[in-house]
mmCIF file of C-alpha atoms and ligand atoms in Angstrom:
data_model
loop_
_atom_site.group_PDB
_atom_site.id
_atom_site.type_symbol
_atom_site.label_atom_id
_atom_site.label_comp_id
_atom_site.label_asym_id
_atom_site.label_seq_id
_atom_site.Cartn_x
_atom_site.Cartn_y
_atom_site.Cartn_z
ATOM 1 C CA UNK F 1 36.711 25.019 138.352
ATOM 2 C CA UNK F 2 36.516 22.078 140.689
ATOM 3 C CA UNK F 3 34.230 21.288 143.462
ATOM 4 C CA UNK F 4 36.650 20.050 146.033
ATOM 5 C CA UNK F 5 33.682 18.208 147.879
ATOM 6 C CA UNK F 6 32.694 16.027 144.827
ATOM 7 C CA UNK F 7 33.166 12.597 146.904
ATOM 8 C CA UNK F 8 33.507 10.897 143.916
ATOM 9 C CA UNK F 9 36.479 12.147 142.303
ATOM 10 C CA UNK F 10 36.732 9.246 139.816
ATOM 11 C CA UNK F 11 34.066 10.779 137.988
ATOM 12 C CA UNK F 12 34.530 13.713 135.288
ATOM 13 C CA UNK F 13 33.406 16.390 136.524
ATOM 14 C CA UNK F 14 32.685 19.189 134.084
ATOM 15 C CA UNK F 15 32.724 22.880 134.638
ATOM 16 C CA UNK F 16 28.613 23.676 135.002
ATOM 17 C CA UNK F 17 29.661 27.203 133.675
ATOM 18 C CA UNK F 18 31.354 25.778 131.091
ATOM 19 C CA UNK F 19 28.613 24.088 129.777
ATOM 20 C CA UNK F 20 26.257 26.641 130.199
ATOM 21 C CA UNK F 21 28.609 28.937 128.252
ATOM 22 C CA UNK F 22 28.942 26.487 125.790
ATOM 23 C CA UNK F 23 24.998 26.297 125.816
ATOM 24 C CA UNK F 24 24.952 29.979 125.318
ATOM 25 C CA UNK F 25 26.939 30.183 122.384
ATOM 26 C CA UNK F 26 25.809 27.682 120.987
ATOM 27 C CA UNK F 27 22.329 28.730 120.908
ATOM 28 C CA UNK F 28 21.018 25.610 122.768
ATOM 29 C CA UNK F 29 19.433 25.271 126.635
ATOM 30 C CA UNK F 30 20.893 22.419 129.018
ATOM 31 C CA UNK F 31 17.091 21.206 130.900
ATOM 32 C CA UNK F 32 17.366 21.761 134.351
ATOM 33 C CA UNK F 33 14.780 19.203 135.713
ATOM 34 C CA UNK F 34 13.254 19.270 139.404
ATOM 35 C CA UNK F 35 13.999 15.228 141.174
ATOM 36 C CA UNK F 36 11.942 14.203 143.558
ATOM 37 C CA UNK F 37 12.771 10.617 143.763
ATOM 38 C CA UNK F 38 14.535 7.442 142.172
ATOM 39 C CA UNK F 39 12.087 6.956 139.382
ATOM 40 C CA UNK F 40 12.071 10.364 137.959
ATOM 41 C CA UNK F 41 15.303 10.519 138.394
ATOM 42 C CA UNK F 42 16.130 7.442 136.435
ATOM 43 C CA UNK F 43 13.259 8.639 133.538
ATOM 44 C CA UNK F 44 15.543 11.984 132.865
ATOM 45 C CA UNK F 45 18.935 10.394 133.012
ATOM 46 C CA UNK F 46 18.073 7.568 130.768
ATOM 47 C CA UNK F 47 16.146 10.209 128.304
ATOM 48 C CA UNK F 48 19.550 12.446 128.008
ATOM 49 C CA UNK F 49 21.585 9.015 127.681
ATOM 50 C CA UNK F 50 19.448 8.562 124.553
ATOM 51 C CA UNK F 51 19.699 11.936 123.224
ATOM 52 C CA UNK F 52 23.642 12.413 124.343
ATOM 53 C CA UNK F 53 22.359 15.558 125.759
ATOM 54 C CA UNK F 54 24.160 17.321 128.788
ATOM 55 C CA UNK F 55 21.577 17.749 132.048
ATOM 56 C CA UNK F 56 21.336 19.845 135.404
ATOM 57 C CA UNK F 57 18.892 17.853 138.056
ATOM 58 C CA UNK F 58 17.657 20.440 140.762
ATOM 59 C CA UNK F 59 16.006 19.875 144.042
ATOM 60 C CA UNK F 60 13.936 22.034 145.552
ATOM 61 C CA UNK F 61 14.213 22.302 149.801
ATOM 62 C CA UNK F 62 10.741 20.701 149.415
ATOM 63 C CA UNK F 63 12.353 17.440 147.580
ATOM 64 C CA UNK F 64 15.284 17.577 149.850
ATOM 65 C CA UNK F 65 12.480 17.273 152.835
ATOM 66 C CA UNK F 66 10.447 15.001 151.109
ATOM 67 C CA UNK F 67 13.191 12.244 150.216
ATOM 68 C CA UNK F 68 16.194 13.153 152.337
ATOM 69 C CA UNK F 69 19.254 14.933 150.640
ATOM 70 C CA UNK F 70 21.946 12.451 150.789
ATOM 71 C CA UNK F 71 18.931 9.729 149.646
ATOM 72 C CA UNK F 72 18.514 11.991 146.446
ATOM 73 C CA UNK F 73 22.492 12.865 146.012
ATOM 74 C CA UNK F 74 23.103 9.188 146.633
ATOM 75 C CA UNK F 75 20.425 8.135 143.781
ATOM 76 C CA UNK F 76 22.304 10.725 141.309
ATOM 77 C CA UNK F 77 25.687 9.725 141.915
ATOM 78 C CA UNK F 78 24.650 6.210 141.000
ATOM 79 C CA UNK F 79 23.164 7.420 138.080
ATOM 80 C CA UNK F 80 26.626 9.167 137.420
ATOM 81 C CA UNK F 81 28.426 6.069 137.983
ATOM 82 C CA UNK F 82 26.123 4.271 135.385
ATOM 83 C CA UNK F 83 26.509 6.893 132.682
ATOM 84 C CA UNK F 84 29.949 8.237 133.734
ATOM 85 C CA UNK F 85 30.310 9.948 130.289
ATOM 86 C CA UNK F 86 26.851 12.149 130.486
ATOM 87 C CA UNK F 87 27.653 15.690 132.194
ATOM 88 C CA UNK F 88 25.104 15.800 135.367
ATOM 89 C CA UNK F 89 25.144 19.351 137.183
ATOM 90 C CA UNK F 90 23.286 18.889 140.841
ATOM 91 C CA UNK F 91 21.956 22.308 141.259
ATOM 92 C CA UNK F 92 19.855 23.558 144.342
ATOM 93 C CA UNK F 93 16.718 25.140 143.214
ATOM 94 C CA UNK F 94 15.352 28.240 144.699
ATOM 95 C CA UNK F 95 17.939 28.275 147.929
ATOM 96 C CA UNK F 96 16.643 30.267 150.643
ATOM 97 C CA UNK F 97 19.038 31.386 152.262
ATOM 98 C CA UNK F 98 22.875 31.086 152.624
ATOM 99 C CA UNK F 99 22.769 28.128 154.946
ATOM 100 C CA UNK F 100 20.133 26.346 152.763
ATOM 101 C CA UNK F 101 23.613 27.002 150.123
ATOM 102 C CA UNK F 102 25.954 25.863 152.414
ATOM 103 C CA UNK F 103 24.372 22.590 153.748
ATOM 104 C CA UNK F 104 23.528 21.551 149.333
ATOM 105 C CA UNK F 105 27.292 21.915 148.464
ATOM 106 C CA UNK F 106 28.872 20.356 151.951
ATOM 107 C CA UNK F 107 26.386 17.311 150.404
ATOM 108 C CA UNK F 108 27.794 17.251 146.752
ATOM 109 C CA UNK F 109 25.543 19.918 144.667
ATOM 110 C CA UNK F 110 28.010 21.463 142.484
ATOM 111 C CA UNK F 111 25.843 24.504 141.331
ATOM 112 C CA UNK F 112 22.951 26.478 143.696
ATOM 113 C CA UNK F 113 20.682 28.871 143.573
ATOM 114 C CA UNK F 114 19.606 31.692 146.001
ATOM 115 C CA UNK F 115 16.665 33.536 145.827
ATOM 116 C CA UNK F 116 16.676 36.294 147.390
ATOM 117 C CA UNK F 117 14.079 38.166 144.372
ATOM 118 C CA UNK F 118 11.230 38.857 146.952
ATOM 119 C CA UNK F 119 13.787 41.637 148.962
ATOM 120 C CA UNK F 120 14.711 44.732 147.915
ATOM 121 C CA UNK F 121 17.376 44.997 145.189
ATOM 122 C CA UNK F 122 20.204 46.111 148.132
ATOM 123 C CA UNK F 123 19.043 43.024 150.058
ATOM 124 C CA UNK F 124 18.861 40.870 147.225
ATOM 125 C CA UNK F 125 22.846 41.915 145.949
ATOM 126 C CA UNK F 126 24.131 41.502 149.698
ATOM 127 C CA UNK F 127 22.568 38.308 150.174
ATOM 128 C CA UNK F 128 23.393 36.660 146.922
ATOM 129 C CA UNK F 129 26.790 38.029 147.251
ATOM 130 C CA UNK F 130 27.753 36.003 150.247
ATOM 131 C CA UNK F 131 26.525 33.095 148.794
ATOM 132 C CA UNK F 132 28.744 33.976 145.862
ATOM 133 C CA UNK F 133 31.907 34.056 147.901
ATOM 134 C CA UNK F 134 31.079 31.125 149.797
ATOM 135 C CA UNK F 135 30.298 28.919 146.803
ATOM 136 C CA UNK F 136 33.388 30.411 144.631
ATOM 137 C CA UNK F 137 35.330 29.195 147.260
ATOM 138 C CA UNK F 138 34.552 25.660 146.990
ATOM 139 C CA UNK F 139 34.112 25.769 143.183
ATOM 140 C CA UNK F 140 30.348 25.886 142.896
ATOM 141 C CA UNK F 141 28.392 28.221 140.529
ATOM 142 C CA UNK F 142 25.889 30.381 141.659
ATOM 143 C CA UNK F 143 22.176 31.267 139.918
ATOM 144 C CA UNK F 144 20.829 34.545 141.527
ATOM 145 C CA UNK F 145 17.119 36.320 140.979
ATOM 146 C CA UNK F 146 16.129 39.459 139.614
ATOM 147 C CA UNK F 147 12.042 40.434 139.630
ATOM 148 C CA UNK F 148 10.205 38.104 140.989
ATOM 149 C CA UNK F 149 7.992 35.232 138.793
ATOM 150 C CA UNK F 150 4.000 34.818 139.792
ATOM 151 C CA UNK F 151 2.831 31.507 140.835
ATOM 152 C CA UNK F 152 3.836 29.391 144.202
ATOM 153 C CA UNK F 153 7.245 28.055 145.356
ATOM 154 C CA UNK F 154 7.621 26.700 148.899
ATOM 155 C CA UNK F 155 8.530 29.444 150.586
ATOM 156 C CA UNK F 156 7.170 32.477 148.413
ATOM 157 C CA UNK F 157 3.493 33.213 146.520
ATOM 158 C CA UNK F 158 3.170 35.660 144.161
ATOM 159 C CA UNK F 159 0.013 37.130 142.756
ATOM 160 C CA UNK F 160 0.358 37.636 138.728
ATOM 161 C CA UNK F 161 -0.174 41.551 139.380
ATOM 162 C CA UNK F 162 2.752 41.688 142.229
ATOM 163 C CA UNK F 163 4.630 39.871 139.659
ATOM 164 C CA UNK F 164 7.397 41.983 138.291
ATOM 165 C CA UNK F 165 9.493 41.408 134.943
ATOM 166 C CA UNK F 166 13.772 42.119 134.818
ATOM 167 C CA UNK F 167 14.793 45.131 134.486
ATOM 168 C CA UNK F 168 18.094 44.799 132.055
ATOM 169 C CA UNK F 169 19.431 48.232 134.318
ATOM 170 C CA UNK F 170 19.418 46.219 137.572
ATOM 171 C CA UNK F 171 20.419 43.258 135.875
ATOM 172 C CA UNK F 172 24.099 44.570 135.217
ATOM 173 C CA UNK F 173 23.833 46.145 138.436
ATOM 174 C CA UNK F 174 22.975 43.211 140.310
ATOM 175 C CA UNK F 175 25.517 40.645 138.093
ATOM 176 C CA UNK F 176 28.767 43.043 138.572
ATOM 177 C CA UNK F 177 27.951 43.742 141.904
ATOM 178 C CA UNK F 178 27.282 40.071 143.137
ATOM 179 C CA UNK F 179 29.912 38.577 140.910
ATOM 180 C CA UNK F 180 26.871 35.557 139.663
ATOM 181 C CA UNK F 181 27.736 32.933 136.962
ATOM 182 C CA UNK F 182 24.182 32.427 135.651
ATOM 183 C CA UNK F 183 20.936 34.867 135.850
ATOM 184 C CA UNK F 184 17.335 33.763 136.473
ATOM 185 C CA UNK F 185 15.181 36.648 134.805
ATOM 186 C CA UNK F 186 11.549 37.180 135.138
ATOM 187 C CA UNK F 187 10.115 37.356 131.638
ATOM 188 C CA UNK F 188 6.439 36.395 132.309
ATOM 189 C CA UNK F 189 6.207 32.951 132.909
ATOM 190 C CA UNK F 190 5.528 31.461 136.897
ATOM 191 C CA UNK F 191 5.358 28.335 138.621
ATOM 192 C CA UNK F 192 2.926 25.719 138.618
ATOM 193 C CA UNK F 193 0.263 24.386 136.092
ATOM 194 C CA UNK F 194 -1.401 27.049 135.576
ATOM 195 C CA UNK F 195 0.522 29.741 133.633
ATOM 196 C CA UNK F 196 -2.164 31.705 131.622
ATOM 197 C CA UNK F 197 -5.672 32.989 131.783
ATOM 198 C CA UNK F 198 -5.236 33.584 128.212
ATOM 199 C CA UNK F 199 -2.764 33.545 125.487
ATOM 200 C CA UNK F 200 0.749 32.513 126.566
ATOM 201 C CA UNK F 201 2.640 35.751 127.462
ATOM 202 C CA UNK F 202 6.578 35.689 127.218
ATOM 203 C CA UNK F 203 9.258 38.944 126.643
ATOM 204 C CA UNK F 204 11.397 37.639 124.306
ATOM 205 C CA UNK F 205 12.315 40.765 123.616
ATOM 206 C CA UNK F 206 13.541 41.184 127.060
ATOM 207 C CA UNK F 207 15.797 38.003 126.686
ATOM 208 C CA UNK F 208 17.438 39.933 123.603
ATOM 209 C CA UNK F 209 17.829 42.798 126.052
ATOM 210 C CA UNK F 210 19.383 41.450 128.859
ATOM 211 C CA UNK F 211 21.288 39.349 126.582
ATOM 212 C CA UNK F 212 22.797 42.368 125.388
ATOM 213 C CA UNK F 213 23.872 43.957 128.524
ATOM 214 C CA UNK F 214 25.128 40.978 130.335
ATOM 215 C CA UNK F 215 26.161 39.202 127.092
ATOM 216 C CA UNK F 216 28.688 36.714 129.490
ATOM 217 C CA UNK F 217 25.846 35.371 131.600
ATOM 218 C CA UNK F 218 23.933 32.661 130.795
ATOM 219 C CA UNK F 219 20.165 33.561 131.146
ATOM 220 C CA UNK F 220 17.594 30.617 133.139
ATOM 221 C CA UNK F 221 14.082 30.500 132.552
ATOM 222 C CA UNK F 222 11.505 29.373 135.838
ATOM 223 C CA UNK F 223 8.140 28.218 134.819
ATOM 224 C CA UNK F 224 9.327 26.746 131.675
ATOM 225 C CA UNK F 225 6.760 24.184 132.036
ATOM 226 C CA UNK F 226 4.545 23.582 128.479
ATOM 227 C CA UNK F 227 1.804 21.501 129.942
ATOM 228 C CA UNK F 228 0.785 19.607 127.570
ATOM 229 C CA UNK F 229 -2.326 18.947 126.629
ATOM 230 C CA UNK F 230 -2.525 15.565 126.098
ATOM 231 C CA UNK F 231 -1.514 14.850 129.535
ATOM 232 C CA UNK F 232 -3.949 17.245 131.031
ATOM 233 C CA UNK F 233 -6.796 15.402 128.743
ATOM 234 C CA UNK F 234 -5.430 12.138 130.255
ATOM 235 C CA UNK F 235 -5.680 13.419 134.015
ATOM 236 C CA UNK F 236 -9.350 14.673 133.650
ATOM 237 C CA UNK F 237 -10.384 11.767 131.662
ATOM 238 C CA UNK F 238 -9.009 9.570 134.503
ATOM 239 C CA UNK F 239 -11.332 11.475 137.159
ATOM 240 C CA UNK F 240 -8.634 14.292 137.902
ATOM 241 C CA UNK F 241 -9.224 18.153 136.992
ATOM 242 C CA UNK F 242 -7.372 20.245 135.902
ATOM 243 C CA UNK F 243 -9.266 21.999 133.905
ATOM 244 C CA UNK F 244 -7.386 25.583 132.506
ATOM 245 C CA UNK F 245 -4.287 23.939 133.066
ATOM 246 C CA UNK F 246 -1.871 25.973 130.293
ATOM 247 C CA UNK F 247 2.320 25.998 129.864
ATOM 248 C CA UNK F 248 4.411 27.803 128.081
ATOM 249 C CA UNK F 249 4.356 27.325 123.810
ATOM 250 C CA UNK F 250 7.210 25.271 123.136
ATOM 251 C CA UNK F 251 7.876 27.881 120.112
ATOM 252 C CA UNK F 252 8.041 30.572 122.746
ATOM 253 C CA UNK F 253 10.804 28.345 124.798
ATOM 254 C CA UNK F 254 12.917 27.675 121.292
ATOM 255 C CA UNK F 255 12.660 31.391 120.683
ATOM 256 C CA UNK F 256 13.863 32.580 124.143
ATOM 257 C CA UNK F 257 16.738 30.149 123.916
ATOM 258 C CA UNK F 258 17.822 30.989 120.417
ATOM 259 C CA UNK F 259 18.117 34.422 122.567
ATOM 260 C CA UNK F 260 20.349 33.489 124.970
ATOM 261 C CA UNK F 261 18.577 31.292 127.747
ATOM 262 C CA UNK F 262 20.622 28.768 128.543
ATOM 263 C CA UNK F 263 18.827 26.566 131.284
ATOM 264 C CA UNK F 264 15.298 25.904 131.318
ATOM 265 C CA UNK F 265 13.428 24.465 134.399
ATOM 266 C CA UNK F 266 10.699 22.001 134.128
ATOM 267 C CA UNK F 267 8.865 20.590 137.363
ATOM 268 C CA UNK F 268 5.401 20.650 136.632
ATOM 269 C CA UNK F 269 5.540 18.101 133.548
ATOM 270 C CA UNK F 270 7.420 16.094 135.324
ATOM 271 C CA UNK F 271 4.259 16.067 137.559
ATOM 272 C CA UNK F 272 1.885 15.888 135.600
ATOM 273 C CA UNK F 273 3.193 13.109 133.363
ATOM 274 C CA UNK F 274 3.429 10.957 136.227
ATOM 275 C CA UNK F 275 0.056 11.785 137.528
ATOM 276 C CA UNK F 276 -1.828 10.897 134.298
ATOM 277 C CA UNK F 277 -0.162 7.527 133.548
ATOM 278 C CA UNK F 278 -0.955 6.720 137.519
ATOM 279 C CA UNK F 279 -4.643 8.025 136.728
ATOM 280 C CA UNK F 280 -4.566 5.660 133.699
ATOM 281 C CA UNK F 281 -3.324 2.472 135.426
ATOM 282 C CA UNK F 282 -5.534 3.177 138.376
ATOM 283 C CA UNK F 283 -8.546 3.506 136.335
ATOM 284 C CA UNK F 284 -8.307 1.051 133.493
ATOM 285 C CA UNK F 285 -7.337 -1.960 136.203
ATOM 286 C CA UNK F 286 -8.456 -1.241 139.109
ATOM 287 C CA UNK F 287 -7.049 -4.337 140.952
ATOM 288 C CA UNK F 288 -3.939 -3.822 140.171
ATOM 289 C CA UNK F 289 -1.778 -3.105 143.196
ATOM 290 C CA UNK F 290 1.679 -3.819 142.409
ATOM 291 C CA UNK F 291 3.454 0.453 142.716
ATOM 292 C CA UNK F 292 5.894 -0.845 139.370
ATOM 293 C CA UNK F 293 3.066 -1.535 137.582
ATOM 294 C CA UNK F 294 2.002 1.841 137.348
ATOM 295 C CA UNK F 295 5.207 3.721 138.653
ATOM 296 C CA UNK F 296 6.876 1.587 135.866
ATOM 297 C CA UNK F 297 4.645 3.124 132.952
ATOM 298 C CA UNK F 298 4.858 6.523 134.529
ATOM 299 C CA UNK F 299 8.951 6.057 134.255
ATOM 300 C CA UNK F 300 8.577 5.144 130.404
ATOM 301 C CA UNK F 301 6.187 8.038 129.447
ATOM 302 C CA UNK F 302 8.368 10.694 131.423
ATOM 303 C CA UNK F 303 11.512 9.435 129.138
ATOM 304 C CA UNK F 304 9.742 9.690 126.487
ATOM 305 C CA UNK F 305 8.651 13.472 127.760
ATOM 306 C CA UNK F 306 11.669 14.424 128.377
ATOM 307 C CA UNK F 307 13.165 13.565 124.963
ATOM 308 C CA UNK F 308 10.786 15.213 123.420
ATOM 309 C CA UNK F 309 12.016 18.572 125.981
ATOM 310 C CA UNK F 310 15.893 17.615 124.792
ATOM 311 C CA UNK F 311 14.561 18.244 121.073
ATOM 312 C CA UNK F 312 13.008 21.916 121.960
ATOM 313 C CA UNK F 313 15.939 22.698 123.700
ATOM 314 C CA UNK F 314 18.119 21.696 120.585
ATOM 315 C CA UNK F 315 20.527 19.947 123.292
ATOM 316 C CA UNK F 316 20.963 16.800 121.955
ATOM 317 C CA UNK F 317 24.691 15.412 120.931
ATOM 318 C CA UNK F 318 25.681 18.236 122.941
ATOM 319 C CA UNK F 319 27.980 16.053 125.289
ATOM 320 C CA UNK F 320 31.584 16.883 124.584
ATOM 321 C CA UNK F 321 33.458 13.906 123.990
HETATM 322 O O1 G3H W 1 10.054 26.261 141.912
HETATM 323 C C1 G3H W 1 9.243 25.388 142.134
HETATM 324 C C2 G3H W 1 9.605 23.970 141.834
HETATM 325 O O2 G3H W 1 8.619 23.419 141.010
HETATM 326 C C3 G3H W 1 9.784 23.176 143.108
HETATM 327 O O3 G3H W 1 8.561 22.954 143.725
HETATM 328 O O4 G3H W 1 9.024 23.522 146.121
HETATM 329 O O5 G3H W 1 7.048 22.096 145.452
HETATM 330 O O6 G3H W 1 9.379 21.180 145.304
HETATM 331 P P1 G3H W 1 8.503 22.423 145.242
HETATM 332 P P1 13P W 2 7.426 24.805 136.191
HETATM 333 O O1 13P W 2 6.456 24.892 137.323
HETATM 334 O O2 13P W 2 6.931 25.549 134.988
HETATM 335 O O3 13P W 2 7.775 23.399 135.854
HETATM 336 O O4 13P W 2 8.774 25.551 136.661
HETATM 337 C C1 13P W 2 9.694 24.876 137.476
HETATM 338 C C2 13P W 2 10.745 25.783 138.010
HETATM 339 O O5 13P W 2 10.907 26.918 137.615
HETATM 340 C C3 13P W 2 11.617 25.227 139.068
HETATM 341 O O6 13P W 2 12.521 26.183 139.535
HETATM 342 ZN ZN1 ZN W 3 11.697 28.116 139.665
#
């Protein structure tokens, strides 16, 4: 498949779905990492340059706001052009509606999501359905929603009772009848930094499930965050609080992809990497005022974060040559 609006044309680009697939079988996860601007950007590219690893980066409509669209596209296909060898997917996260679809793959994306989880399940097919045939059309892949993840997005909060988990019935339902290429399932995890009151909480044994009965779609994972603790003990002992801040075991994550997950998304380490080596910098010299001298060592520790993600994942040397 080709996406006919890929303005640079020089550039390989690779089927997403193929390397999904290929992710899928091969009982690895591509990371699907939320940008927000040019130095996380630059922190996740160079970390899957290191590791050879293949990557999706996703912006939210909240990113796309924040930094401008084409100023984010722009910053990726340079990144492209740097590393033309290392497979980058541009993927809209959590798309709205169809014309939140429509404007991200008239600017380049070449893979989008619409969520349509929080309507009912007729809703939900019709809507992702049109964003199916659009995006076919113009050789984009599309992620749909089934059951809806707790936590906060931008244009949805869910309480952790109202919170409801896949059900692998609707899920072939809802793939045949919307003709989808990949499948974000609600399996217990949400949005955000703050995961679990207790013990983390993940059906694996509904990944198995739905892997099952829609064994030829690749299966993503929200609120893959693992908030690690180091980082949180950074931010509070830099005058931040976060206290209860808990992720998702990174066992858990390997487990669910051995299963058949075959994108993972991670925003909120992104976040709160950055915010604790800011916190550090801020703290420890506090007249520096030079933004590279602490955006720089917030770049470095993110790489180094995000290497360490490319190892759970078990996508490294996973670019095809
Ligand atoms: O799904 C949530 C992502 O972390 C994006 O968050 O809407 O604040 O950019 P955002
Ligand atoms: P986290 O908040 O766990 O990083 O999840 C991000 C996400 O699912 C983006 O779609
Ligand atoms: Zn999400």
């Amino acid at each position: 498949m080709e996406n006919p609006l890929n303005p640079f044309p020089q550039m390989i680009v690779q089927n997403p779905l193929d390397l999904m697939m290929d992710a899928k079988n091969g009982g690895y996860a591509i990371g699907a990492f939320n940008v927000n601007n040019m130095e996380i950007t630059q922190a996740i590219v160079a970390a899957h340059v290191a590791k050879n690893a293949p990557l999706i980066l996703q912006l939210s409509n909240g990113a796309r706001k924040y930094a401008n669209t084409k100023m984010l596209v722009d910053i990726i296909k340079s990144m492209e052009a740097q590393y033309p060898e290392l497979p980058i997917i541009i993927h809209q996260d959590h798309g709205d509606s169809l014309e939140t679809c429509i404007s991200a793959i008239e600017a380049g994306f070449n893979s989008v999501m619409i969520d349509a989880s929080a309507f009912p399940f007729s809703e939900n097919i019709a809507k992702t359905k049109e964003v199916v045939d659009f995006a076919h059309a113009k050789g984009v892949i599309v992620e749909g929603e089934l059951g809806t993840l707790g936590g906060i997005e931008e244009h949805v909060k869910v309480d952790a009772k109202d919170a409801r988990l896949t059900d692998p019935e609707e899920a072939v339902k809802f793939v045949r009848e919307t003709g989808l290429d990949t499948l974000a399932c609600a399996i217990g995890t949400s949005h955000g930094a703050y995961k679990f009151a207790g013990g983390c909480n993940v059906d694996v044994p509904r990944v198995v499930k739905l892997s099952e009965v829609i064994p030829n779609t690749p299966l993503v994972m929200h609120g893959s965050s693992s908030v690690p603790q180091e980082y949180v003990e950074i931010v509070n002992k830099y005058g931040g609080d976060l206290a209860g801040a808990k992720g998702v075991d990174e066992s858990t994550i390997a487990e669910a992809v051995q299963y058949g997950v075959a994108k993972v998304n991670i925003d909120t380490d992104l976040r709160l990497v950055m915010t604790a080596m800011i916190r550090k910098v801020f703290i420890e010299e506090p007249k520096q005022f030079d933004p590279r001298k602490y955006l720089g060592p917030a770049r470095d520790e993110i790489q180094k974060m995000v290497e360490h993600k490319i190892d759970v994942l078990g996508s490294a040397n996973k670019v095809r040559g």
